[in-house]
Short mmCIF file of C-alpha atoms and ligand atoms in Angstrom, two decimals:
data_model
loop_
_atom_site.label_atom_id
_atom_site.label_comp_id
_atom_site.label_asym_id
_atom_site.label_seq_id
_atom_site.Cartn_x
_atom_site.Cartn_y
_atom_site.Cartn_z
CA MET A 15 75.55 69.89 -51.87
CA SER A 16 75.44 70.66 -55.24
CA ASN A 17 72.88 70.07 -57.87
CA GLN A 18 74.19 67.66 -60.46
CA ASN A 19 70.65 66.45 -61.40
CA SER A 20 69.35 69.87 -63.19
CA SER A 21 66.75 68.45 -65.37
CA PRO A 22 63.38 70.26 -64.84
CA LEU A 23 61.16 68.93 -62.05
CA LYS A 24 57.50 68.94 -62.02
CA ILE A 25 56.69 70.32 -58.17
CA LEU A 26 53.25 70.62 -56.58
CA TYR A 27 53.74 73.51 -53.69
CA ALA A 28 50.95 73.08 -51.12
CA ALA A 29 50.42 75.48 -48.13
CA SER A 30 47.53 76.95 -46.31
CA GLU A 31 49.12 80.62 -46.59
CA ALA A 32 51.06 82.54 -49.25
CA GLN A 33 52.20 86.10 -49.54
CA PRO A 34 50.63 88.19 -51.40
CA LEU A 35 47.40 86.39 -51.42
CA ILE A 36 47.00 85.74 -47.80
CA LYS A 37 49.27 85.97 -44.64
CA THR A 38 49.39 85.42 -41.15
CA GLY A 39 52.92 84.50 -40.54
CA GLY A 40 56.05 83.57 -41.91
CA LEU A 41 54.69 80.40 -43.66
CA ALA A 42 53.25 82.87 -45.91
CA ASP A 43 56.43 84.91 -46.70
CA VAL A 44 58.13 81.39 -47.68
CA ALA A 45 55.22 80.02 -49.58
CA GLY A 46 55.31 83.25 -51.27
CA SER A 47 58.66 83.08 -52.40
CA LEU A 48 60.52 79.82 -52.06
CA PRO A 49 58.44 78.83 -55.30
CA GLY A 50 59.57 81.83 -57.35
CA ALA A 51 62.91 80.91 -56.74
CA LEU A 52 62.82 77.59 -57.72
CA LYS A 53 60.80 78.40 -61.03
CA HIS A 54 63.96 80.79 -61.35
CA PHE A 55 65.85 77.72 -61.58
CA GLY A 56 63.65 76.43 -64.45
CA HIS A 57 61.77 73.94 -62.58
CA ASP A 58 57.82 73.74 -63.17
CA ILE A 59 56.49 74.44 -59.82
CA ARG A 60 52.82 75.14 -58.96
CA VAL A 61 51.43 76.36 -55.74
CA VAL A 62 48.11 74.76 -54.48
CA LEU A 63 46.20 76.99 -51.51
CA PRO A 64 42.61 76.94 -50.22
CA ALA A 65 40.58 79.47 -52.49
CA TYR A 66 39.92 82.06 -49.66
CA PRO A 67 38.07 84.88 -50.17
CA GLN A 68 41.05 87.12 -50.06
CA ALA A 69 43.32 85.05 -52.30
CA VAL A 70 40.51 84.88 -54.85
CA GLU A 71 40.47 88.19 -55.48
CA ARG A 72 44.29 89.06 -55.29
CA ALA A 73 44.89 86.18 -57.84
CA ILE A 74 43.07 87.46 -60.64
CA PRO A 75 42.66 86.96 -63.49
CA ILE A 76 41.73 83.43 -62.33
CA LYS A 77 39.51 80.94 -64.09
CA GLN A 78 37.86 77.60 -63.29
CA VAL A 79 39.76 74.52 -64.47
CA ALA A 80 38.53 71.76 -63.26
CA SER A 81 35.41 70.60 -60.72
CA LEU A 82 36.01 67.27 -58.60
CA LYS A 83 33.91 65.33 -56.21
CA ILE A 84 36.36 64.95 -53.01
CA ALA A 85 34.89 62.74 -50.17
CA GLY A 86 34.16 65.16 -47.17
CA SER A 87 32.13 67.92 -49.46
CA THR A 88 28.60 67.38 -50.27
CA HIS A 89 29.31 70.00 -53.31
CA PRO A 90 31.93 69.52 -56.36
CA VAL A 91 35.43 71.27 -55.37
CA ARG A 92 36.55 73.61 -57.89
CA ILE A 93 39.80 74.54 -58.98
CA LEU A 94 40.55 77.85 -59.93
CA GLU A 95 43.76 78.53 -61.67
CA GLY A 96 45.96 82.26 -61.43
CA THR A 97 49.23 82.83 -60.40
CA LEU A 98 50.85 83.71 -57.10
CA ASP A 99 52.67 86.96 -57.97
CA GLY A 100 51.89 87.03 -61.97
CA LYS A 101 54.66 84.17 -62.56
CA VAL A 102 54.13 80.82 -60.58
CA PRO A 103 51.05 78.96 -61.44
CA LEU A 104 48.47 78.84 -58.87
CA TYR A 105 45.61 76.33 -58.21
CA LEU A 106 43.01 77.65 -55.61
CA VAL A 107 41.16 74.61 -54.01
CA ASP A 108 37.52 76.20 -54.22
CA ALA A 109 35.22 74.73 -51.29
CA PRO A 110 32.94 77.68 -50.41
CA ASP A 111 31.59 76.16 -47.43
CA PHE A 112 34.75 75.54 -45.97
CA PHE A 113 36.90 78.46 -47.29
CA ASN A 114 34.85 81.70 -48.25
CA ARG A 115 34.33 82.94 -44.92
CA PRO A 116 35.75 86.33 -43.17
CA GLY A 117 38.39 85.94 -40.51
CA ASN A 118 41.91 84.57 -41.26
CA PRO A 119 42.70 80.95 -42.38
CA TYR A 120 42.41 79.33 -39.06
CA VAL A 121 40.66 81.18 -36.74
CA ASP A 122 37.25 83.49 -36.77
CA THR A 123 37.03 87.09 -36.38
CA HIS A 124 37.07 86.83 -32.75
CA GLY A 125 40.14 84.76 -32.99
CA ASN A 126 38.84 81.32 -32.05
CA ASP A 127 39.73 78.23 -34.07
CA TRP A 128 37.27 77.59 -36.63
CA GLY A 129 35.68 74.58 -35.34
CA ASP A 130 35.46 72.52 -38.46
CA ASN A 131 39.40 73.11 -39.07
CA PRO A 132 39.99 69.16 -39.69
CA GLU A 133 37.50 68.86 -41.75
CA ARG A 134 38.43 71.98 -44.05
CA PHE A 135 42.28 70.76 -44.11
CA ALA A 136 41.40 66.91 -44.93
CA LEU A 137 39.62 68.49 -47.71
CA PHE A 138 42.50 70.30 -48.77
CA CYS A 139 44.70 67.39 -48.30
CA ARG A 140 42.37 65.21 -50.31
CA THR A 141 42.42 67.69 -53.03
CA ILE A 142 46.06 68.08 -53.23
CA VAL A 143 46.04 64.13 -53.64
CA SER A 144 43.96 64.20 -56.33
CA ILE A 145 46.07 66.80 -58.12
CA ALA A 146 49.29 64.60 -57.01
CA LEU A 147 47.90 61.47 -58.92
CA ASN A 148 46.75 63.31 -61.90
CA HIS A 149 42.72 62.60 -61.07
CA ALA A 150 42.04 66.19 -61.35
CA ASP A 151 41.95 66.77 -65.17
CA LEU A 152 44.44 69.10 -64.77
CA HIS A 153 46.56 66.88 -67.24
CA TRP A 154 49.44 67.11 -65.28
CA GLN A 155 51.45 64.75 -62.60
CA PRO A 156 54.27 66.50 -60.51
CA ASP A 157 57.53 64.55 -59.58
CA ILE A 158 57.21 66.01 -56.15
CA VAL A 159 54.68 67.25 -53.83
CA HIS A 160 56.25 69.71 -51.18
CA CYS A 161 53.98 70.06 -48.27
CA ASN A 162 54.14 72.64 -45.45
CA ASP A 163 52.83 72.40 -41.75
CA TRP A 164 49.90 70.43 -40.24
CA GLN A 165 47.37 71.59 -42.76
CA THR A 166 48.76 69.64 -45.32
CA GLY A 167 49.56 66.73 -42.89
CA LEU A 168 47.35 64.01 -44.26
CA VAL A 169 48.69 64.54 -47.62
CA ALA A 170 51.85 61.84 -47.52
CA PRO A 171 49.75 59.33 -45.45
CA LEU A 172 47.02 59.26 -48.47
CA LEU A 173 49.62 59.33 -50.95
CA ALA A 174 51.58 56.34 -49.44
CA MET A 175 48.76 54.10 -49.95
CA GLU A 176 48.92 54.76 -53.86
CA TRP A 177 51.62 52.84 -56.29
CA ASN A 178 52.03 55.29 -58.76
CA ARG A 179 52.44 58.31 -56.05
CA PRO A 180 54.93 61.28 -56.53
CA ALA A 181 57.93 61.96 -54.36
CA THR A 182 56.60 63.77 -50.81
CA VAL A 183 58.43 66.21 -48.97
CA PHE A 184 57.26 67.82 -45.60
CA THR A 185 58.39 71.02 -44.19
CA ILE A 186 58.09 71.92 -40.59
CA HIS A 187 57.79 75.44 -39.97
CA ASN A 188 56.73 75.23 -36.52
CA LEU A 189 56.46 72.04 -34.53
CA ALA A 190 54.55 73.60 -31.69
CA TYR A 191 51.30 73.65 -34.25
CA GLN A 192 50.18 69.83 -34.64
CA GLY A 193 46.71 69.84 -35.85
CA VAL A 194 45.60 67.11 -32.75
CA TYR A 195 42.22 66.29 -32.70
CA ASN A 196 40.16 63.10 -31.38
CA HIS A 197 39.01 59.99 -32.27
CA THR A 198 35.55 61.15 -33.15
CA THR A 199 36.66 63.55 -35.29
CA PHE A 200 38.97 60.96 -37.22
CA GLU A 201 35.98 58.61 -37.54
CA ARG A 202 34.07 61.93 -39.12
CA LEU A 203 37.01 62.51 -42.07
CA ARG A 204 36.52 59.09 -42.89
CA LEU A 205 40.05 58.11 -43.08
CA PRO A 206 41.74 54.83 -43.42
CA GLY A 207 40.99 52.59 -40.07
CA SER A 208 44.89 51.31 -40.32
CA PHE A 209 45.83 55.34 -39.72
CA TRP A 210 45.03 54.86 -36.36
CA SER A 211 47.93 53.08 -34.93
CA VAL A 212 51.15 54.37 -33.17
CA GLU A 213 53.02 53.61 -36.70
CA GLY A 214 50.25 55.82 -38.42
CA LEU A 215 48.48 58.86 -37.40
CA GLU A 216 47.69 58.05 -33.72
CA PHE A 217 49.15 60.65 -31.07
CA HIS A 218 48.72 60.12 -27.29
CA SER A 219 45.15 58.72 -27.52
CA ASN A 220 44.60 61.23 -30.33
CA PHE A 221 45.58 61.99 -33.95
CA SER A 222 47.56 64.30 -35.27
CA PHE A 223 47.86 65.79 -39.03
CA ILE A 224 51.39 66.65 -38.71
CA LYS A 225 52.55 63.24 -37.72
CA GLY A 226 51.35 62.31 -41.09
CA GLY A 227 53.71 64.42 -42.76
CA ILE A 228 56.59 63.45 -40.64
CA ALA A 229 56.14 60.13 -40.28
CA PHE A 230 55.08 59.05 -44.08
CA SER A 231 57.11 61.39 -46.21
CA ASP A 232 60.07 60.89 -48.11
CA TRP A 233 61.78 63.52 -46.97
CA VAL A 234 61.53 65.91 -43.90
CA THR A 235 62.80 69.41 -43.94
CA THR A 236 62.95 72.15 -41.35
CA VAL A 237 63.61 75.58 -41.71
CA SER A 238 66.88 75.78 -40.20
CA PRO A 239 69.93 73.57 -39.34
CA THR A 240 69.96 74.49 -35.71
CA TYR A 241 66.33 73.73 -35.34
CA ALA A 242 66.56 70.46 -37.19
CA LYS A 243 68.72 69.40 -34.36
CA GLU A 244 66.62 70.83 -31.14
CA ILE A 245 63.71 69.00 -32.35
CA LEU A 246 65.15 65.56 -31.76
CA THR A 247 65.20 66.52 -28.04
CA ALA A 248 62.36 66.45 -25.65
CA GLU A 249 62.66 70.27 -24.87
CA TYR A 250 61.93 71.09 -28.52
CA GLY A 251 60.19 67.98 -30.13
CA TYR A 252 56.81 68.50 -28.35
CA GLY A 253 56.29 64.84 -28.43
CA PHE A 254 57.73 64.37 -31.58
CA GLU A 255 61.56 63.78 -30.98
CA GLY A 256 61.58 60.07 -30.79
CA LEU A 257 59.60 59.82 -34.18
CA LEU A 258 62.15 62.48 -35.47
CA GLN A 259 64.81 60.82 -34.18
CA HIS A 260 63.77 57.42 -36.24
CA ARG A 261 63.55 59.45 -39.13
CA LYS A 262 66.88 61.45 -38.83
CA GLU A 263 68.56 60.26 -41.94
CA ARG A 264 65.92 61.93 -44.06
CA LEU A 265 65.47 64.87 -41.99
CA SER A 266 67.73 68.48 -43.42
CA GLY A 267 67.43 71.87 -42.02
CA ILE A 268 67.42 74.25 -44.67
CA LEU A 269 67.24 78.00 -43.56
CA ASN A 270 64.88 80.19 -44.88
CA GLY A 271 65.48 82.59 -47.33
CA ILE A 272 64.11 86.26 -48.12
CA ASP A 273 62.59 87.96 -50.71
CA TYR A 274 64.76 91.22 -51.36
CA ALA A 275 62.18 92.28 -54.06
CA VAL A 276 59.62 93.14 -51.02
CA TRP A 277 62.01 93.46 -48.20
CA ASP A 278 64.96 96.22 -49.17
CA PRO A 279 65.12 99.47 -47.81
CA ALA A 280 66.33 100.84 -51.15
CA SER A 281 63.33 100.01 -53.00
CA ASP A 282 60.88 99.76 -50.21
CA SER A 283 57.55 101.48 -51.31
CA ALA A 284 56.47 101.67 -47.78
CA LEU A 285 59.17 103.96 -46.51
CA PRO A 286 59.65 107.77 -46.54
CA GLN A 287 63.15 107.57 -47.17
CA ALA A 288 65.14 105.25 -48.97
CA TYR A 289 68.35 104.03 -47.73
CA ASP A 290 71.04 101.31 -48.26
CA ALA A 291 74.30 100.45 -46.20
CA ASN A 292 76.54 103.37 -48.12
CA THR A 293 73.76 105.60 -47.23
CA PHE A 294 73.13 104.73 -43.56
CA SER A 295 72.42 107.94 -42.16
CA LEU A 296 69.56 108.46 -44.03
CA LYS A 297 67.78 105.75 -41.73
CA ARG A 298 67.39 108.46 -39.33
CA LEU A 299 64.73 110.06 -41.34
CA ASN A 300 62.61 106.86 -41.08
CA LYS A 301 62.70 107.13 -37.17
CA VAL A 302 61.39 110.57 -37.08
CA ALA A 303 58.58 109.64 -39.37
CA LEU A 304 57.80 106.53 -37.44
CA GLN A 305 57.95 108.50 -34.24
CA ARG A 306 55.17 110.83 -35.82
CA GLU A 307 53.35 108.42 -37.09
CA LEU A 308 53.49 106.38 -33.75
CA GLY A 309 52.77 109.65 -31.81
CA LEU A 310 56.26 109.45 -30.09
CA PRO A 311 58.41 112.49 -29.39
CA GLU A 312 60.26 113.40 -32.74
CA ASP A 313 63.96 112.96 -31.78
CA GLU A 314 66.50 111.26 -34.32
CA ASN A 315 68.84 110.74 -31.50
CA THR A 316 66.59 108.47 -29.38
CA PHE A 317 67.62 105.07 -29.50
CA LEU A 318 64.43 103.46 -30.69
CA LEU A 319 63.85 99.55 -29.99
CA GLY A 320 61.27 97.80 -32.01
CA HIS A 321 59.36 94.14 -31.92
CA ILE A 322 56.49 92.93 -34.62
CA GLY A 323 55.25 89.47 -34.05
CA ARG A 324 52.54 87.44 -33.20
CA LEU A 325 51.98 88.06 -29.29
CA VAL A 326 52.08 84.39 -28.40
CA GLU A 327 54.33 82.89 -25.67
CA GLN A 328 56.72 81.64 -28.14
CA LYS A 329 57.88 85.06 -29.02
CA GLY A 330 58.85 85.93 -25.48
CA VAL A 331 56.83 89.17 -25.98
CA ASP A 332 56.23 88.80 -21.89
CA MET A 333 59.99 89.36 -21.48
CA ILE A 334 60.21 92.74 -23.80
CA LEU A 335 56.90 93.82 -21.44
CA ASP A 336 59.14 92.95 -18.25
CA ILE A 337 62.03 94.95 -19.20
CA ILE A 338 59.80 98.26 -19.89
CA PRO A 339 60.28 99.50 -16.36
CA GLY A 340 64.20 99.40 -17.09
CA LEU A 341 63.98 100.84 -20.65
CA VAL A 342 61.89 103.61 -19.36
CA ASN A 343 64.40 104.50 -16.61
CA GLN A 344 67.08 104.90 -19.24
CA LYS A 345 67.73 108.20 -20.96
CA ASN A 346 66.24 108.68 -24.55
CA VAL A 347 65.15 105.02 -25.19
CA GLN A 348 61.53 104.24 -26.87
CA LEU A 349 59.93 101.09 -27.51
CA VAL A 350 57.36 100.40 -30.66
CA MET A 351 55.59 97.11 -30.75
CA LEU A 352 53.16 95.90 -33.41
CA GLY A 353 51.47 92.74 -33.08
CA THR A 354 47.91 90.69 -32.24
CA GLY A 355 47.38 87.55 -30.52
CA ASP A 356 46.94 86.20 -27.07
CA ALA A 357 44.21 89.10 -25.19
CA GLN A 358 46.16 89.19 -22.06
CA LEU A 359 49.37 90.16 -23.96
CA GLU A 360 47.62 92.51 -25.69
CA GLN A 361 46.08 93.93 -22.68
CA ARG A 362 49.71 94.30 -20.96
CA LEU A 363 51.21 95.94 -24.08
CA ARG A 364 48.15 98.47 -24.23
CA ASN A 365 48.44 99.19 -20.33
CA ALA A 366 52.36 99.84 -21.24
CA ALA A 367 51.81 102.64 -23.86
CA ALA A 368 49.14 104.06 -21.90
CA LYS A 369 51.06 104.32 -19.01
CA HIS A 370 54.47 105.74 -20.82
CA PRO A 371 53.06 107.43 -23.86
CA GLU A 372 56.18 109.15 -24.25
CA ARG A 373 58.10 106.17 -24.44
CA VAL A 374 56.10 103.46 -25.48
CA ALA A 375 53.95 102.99 -28.54
CA ALA A 376 51.68 99.99 -29.55
CA TYR A 377 49.54 99.02 -32.26
CA ILE A 378 47.66 96.10 -31.70
CA GLY A 379 46.37 94.68 -35.53
CA TYR A 380 48.26 93.51 -38.54
CA ASP A 381 49.59 95.94 -40.71
CA GLU A 382 52.31 94.86 -43.28
CA ASN A 383 53.39 98.38 -44.24
CA LEU A 384 53.78 99.41 -41.24
CA ALA A 385 56.06 96.54 -40.41
CA HIS A 386 58.26 97.54 -43.05
CA ARG A 387 58.47 101.29 -41.59
CA ILE A 388 59.20 99.47 -38.09
CA GLU A 389 62.20 97.87 -39.52
CA ALA A 390 63.44 101.15 -41.33
CA GLY A 391 63.12 103.13 -38.35
CA CYS A 392 64.21 101.44 -35.35
CA ASP A 393 67.61 100.98 -34.14
CA CYS A 394 67.43 97.61 -32.66
CA PHE A 395 64.97 94.79 -33.23
CA ILE A 396 64.06 92.89 -30.11
CA MET A 397 63.33 88.95 -30.68
CA PRO A 398 63.61 86.90 -27.74
CA SER A 399 61.82 83.84 -28.74
CA ARG A 400 61.56 81.23 -26.79
CA PHE A 401 62.01 79.00 -29.76
CA GLU A 402 62.27 80.07 -33.18
CA PRO A 403 62.60 77.62 -36.30
CA CYS A 404 63.89 80.13 -38.56
CA GLY A 405 62.64 83.50 -37.65
CA LEU A 406 62.28 86.24 -40.75
CA ASN A 407 61.99 89.44 -39.13
CA GLN A 408 65.67 88.83 -37.58
CA LEU A 409 66.27 88.59 -41.41
CA TYR A 410 64.36 91.79 -42.47
CA SER A 411 66.00 93.51 -39.54
CA LEU A 412 69.53 92.69 -40.85
CA ARG A 413 68.67 94.20 -44.34
CA TYR A 414 66.99 97.21 -42.44
CA GLY A 415 69.87 98.29 -40.29
CA ALA A 416 67.56 97.39 -37.03
CA VAL A 417 70.09 95.81 -35.27
CA PRO A 418 68.66 92.44 -33.87
CA VAL A 419 68.73 91.21 -30.27
CA VAL A 420 67.88 87.60 -30.00
CA ASN A 421 67.69 84.66 -27.68
CA GLN A 422 70.33 81.92 -29.26
CA THR A 423 67.85 79.36 -30.63
CA GLY A 424 67.02 78.02 -33.82
CA GLY A 425 67.14 79.97 -36.88
CA LEU A 426 68.31 83.09 -34.66
CA ALA A 427 71.35 81.14 -33.63
CA ASP A 428 72.10 80.52 -37.35
CA THR A 429 71.64 83.99 -38.56
CA VAL A 430 72.86 86.39 -36.14
CA ILE A 431 76.58 86.89 -35.12
CA ASP A 432 76.86 88.55 -31.35
CA ALA A 433 78.62 91.62 -31.11
CA SER A 434 81.39 90.27 -28.82
CA SER A 435 84.36 92.48 -28.47
CA LYS A 436 86.29 89.86 -30.59
CA ASN A 437 83.57 89.78 -33.70
CA LEU A 438 83.20 93.46 -33.29
CA LEU A 439 87.03 93.73 -33.58
CA ASN A 440 87.12 91.48 -36.76
CA GLY A 441 83.90 93.20 -38.14
CA ILE A 442 81.92 90.21 -38.43
CA ALA A 443 79.20 91.21 -35.82
CA THR A 444 75.39 91.66 -37.07
CA GLY A 445 73.62 91.64 -33.44
CA PHE A 446 73.72 90.74 -29.97
CA SER A 447 72.50 87.69 -28.77
CA PHE A 448 71.74 85.61 -25.32
CA ASP A 449 71.40 82.14 -24.33
CA GLU A 450 68.70 81.79 -21.77
CA PRO A 451 65.09 83.12 -22.22
CA SER A 452 64.47 85.30 -19.22
CA ALA A 453 64.09 88.92 -18.91
CA ASP A 454 66.93 89.20 -16.85
CA ALA A 455 69.44 87.45 -19.54
CA LEU A 456 67.50 89.82 -21.92
CA TRP A 457 68.17 92.71 -19.89
CA ARG A 458 71.75 92.21 -19.40
CA CYS A 459 71.76 91.89 -23.28
CA MET A 460 70.09 95.27 -23.63
CA GLU A 461 72.97 96.48 -21.41
CA ARG A 462 75.51 95.76 -24.02
CA THR A 463 73.57 97.61 -26.75
CA PHE A 464 72.97 100.77 -24.37
CA GLU A 465 77.28 100.26 -24.08
CA LEU A 466 77.71 100.13 -27.76
CA ARG A 467 75.39 102.97 -28.50
CA ASN A 468 77.54 104.80 -25.86
CA ARG A 469 80.26 104.66 -28.08
CA PRO A 470 81.49 107.03 -31.15
CA SER A 471 79.06 106.13 -33.70
CA ILE A 472 80.99 104.43 -35.97
CA TRP A 473 80.87 101.36 -33.88
CA TRP A 474 76.99 101.17 -34.33
CA GLU A 475 77.14 102.00 -37.98
CA LYS A 476 79.50 99.34 -38.70
CA LEU A 477 77.73 96.42 -36.74
CA ALA A 478 74.27 97.74 -38.34
CA THR A 479 75.96 97.99 -41.74
CA THR A 480 77.58 94.60 -41.47
CA GLY A 481 74.32 93.15 -40.98
CA MET A 482 72.71 95.12 -43.97
CA LYS A 483 75.05 93.34 -46.34
CA GLN A 484 74.58 89.63 -45.23
CA ASP A 485 72.90 87.76 -48.03
CA PHE A 486 69.97 85.58 -46.95
CA SER A 487 68.34 85.55 -50.47
CA TRP A 488 66.56 82.55 -51.49
CA ASP A 489 68.98 81.14 -54.07
CA ALA A 490 71.36 78.86 -51.93
CA SER A 491 68.31 77.41 -49.99
CA ALA A 492 66.41 76.81 -53.17
CA GLU A 493 69.20 74.89 -54.51
CA HIS A 494 69.27 72.81 -50.99
CA TYR A 495 65.57 71.85 -51.66
CA ILE A 496 66.18 70.71 -55.29
CA ASP A 497 68.63 68.50 -53.96
CA VAL A 498 66.21 67.24 -51.11
CA TYR A 499 63.81 66.66 -53.72
CA HIS A 500 66.08 64.34 -55.70
CA MET A 501 66.87 62.52 -52.39
CA ALA A 502 63.20 61.97 -51.97
CA MET A 503 62.89 60.47 -55.60
CA ASP A 504 65.67 58.52 -55.53
CA ASN A 505 64.89 57.23 -51.81
CA PRO A 506 61.30 56.59 -51.45
CA ALA A 507 60.21 55.84 -47.97
CA ILE A 508 58.64 52.70 -46.75
CA ASN A 509 55.04 52.93 -45.76
CA PRO A 510 55.62 52.59 -42.04
CA LEU A 511 52.25 50.92 -41.98
CA LYS A 512 53.76 48.33 -44.02
CA THR A 513 56.40 47.33 -41.80
CA ALA A 514 53.94 47.46 -38.55
P1 ADP B 18 55.92 83.65 -37.23
O1 ADP B 18 56.28 82.75 -38.45
O2 ADP B 18 56.41 82.42 -36.22
O3 ADP B 18 54.91 84.40 -37.15
P2 ADP B 18 58.14 84.76 -38.41
O4 ADP B 18 59.31 85.95 -38.05
O5 ADP B 18 58.99 83.71 -38.93
O6 ADP B 18 57.12 84.07 -37.63
O7 ADP B 18 57.59 85.61 -39.65
C1 ADP B 18 56.69 86.30 -39.18
C2 ADP B 18 55.86 87.32 -40.47
O8 ADP B 18 54.89 87.99 -40.28
C3 ADP B 18 56.92 88.47 -40.94
O9 ADP B 18 57.15 88.74 -42.27
C4 ADP B 18 56.18 89.58 -40.18
O10 ADP B 18 56.75 90.99 -40.67
C5 ADP B 18 54.93 89.36 -39.86
N1 ADP B 18 54.58 89.70 -38.87
C6 ADP B 18 53.80 89.16 -37.74
N2 ADP B 18 53.19 90.01 -36.88
C7 ADP B 18 52.72 90.76 -37.85
C8 ADP B 18 51.69 92.11 -37.39
N3 ADP B 18 51.10 92.13 -36.61
N4 ADP B 18 51.89 92.80 -38.55
C9 ADP B 18 52.67 93.04 -39.88
N5 ADP B 18 52.90 91.69 -39.84
C10 ADP B 18 53.29 90.61 -38.92
#
């Protein structure tokens, strides 16, 4: 697709998290970097986010630009204006009762969902709608409202009821998170009664925020071409496969890019030693520093494996834990893991580290800088996700020469080229992949890494540096989004409630 239509668009980009203001996962990386890439193409893009305390603190200078009455809030909702990263204009939706809290955007400090999440994100959606209709005293109306994940799922259905609405695009970053609540909640939110219908938001006797985005938006995207196909099937569709098939003419898979200003070992200030594909051997200094930092025996010849991520079933962390007995049986192999999430997985991880202190290091928590140093220190990055809409860690791993070992699903299948003999000989291999999410399959794949590792080092170096030279910057993907925006504007979807 090429972007023939180059006139600047006005885009309102809505998300529940964005780097560098607040982050729990990949959505923040995308929301923090795609808008900048779109701005770079000359578009007038503005990001809107809830005013969490961390976001307000980091978005300075910030000023109040509007104060609105929004259904669901007893107090006026203030709009604060700042910038995302000094460049992209940012609106923060300031409703202190809902957003000024400790914890993260979705859960309290004990990891439990905030009980009023539906109210919080319904208010966020209603404020986005107000901005989108130029009812927020900002003297600006977007051509496009680009929403992301369930927290913004009510925007498209609410806008579908308006005659002068902008076009709507909805991106699914992870279909497993659907914002499903019961009928009492639906009534409490005072949503239009017509939304409680199969054509509307109703979902198996409950209602779902994400269904709003999928059913009502002019265009739907997800974050890799393979995941766009997978979610049409019962295995990956989580009950939405039928609706997605119905909308598949308006569904695109666009691979996430990564921000090389933040993730590049040649300029990464979190690293003890800078390196690039031409100075690959310097990577070993980061390995030794990481071993020291995490209390592992220091040896640059160790085969150091790593994993970073939310400790949830999706990511296949259990499979990594299952193969630890095999890993520690290998000569000179170590494993470092950074993550937080499921209490049981956290405990298993702590136990493994306690049992094999010379071989396994576990850091339970969230640490952005350590994540960078793990990418820089490791030889291999293990990512056995059961499903993976795009996945960013394998892209970071490629750039950092931490050869990814992945289950062949979603974005992992789209971004990692397996080190088969043929691909190795052709010089195009960038990682290792296996095709079934099981500990056995992961182990067989790890055996292939040991085998290559035992060959003369030129083989491993070629594999790692081929990965480092791949280009997953945002430019190509941003152009795809611009095409999608034009398709959404040129082909408004019919409100499904009107065809019912
Ligand atoms: P997802 O969005 O499903 O969590 P992605 O691979 O798309 O997975 O993105 C995860 C992002 O979150 C990456 O930038 C990764 O480095 C980061 N991340 C996840 N867990 C942690 C953690 N415990 N500490 C630091 N960064 C983390």
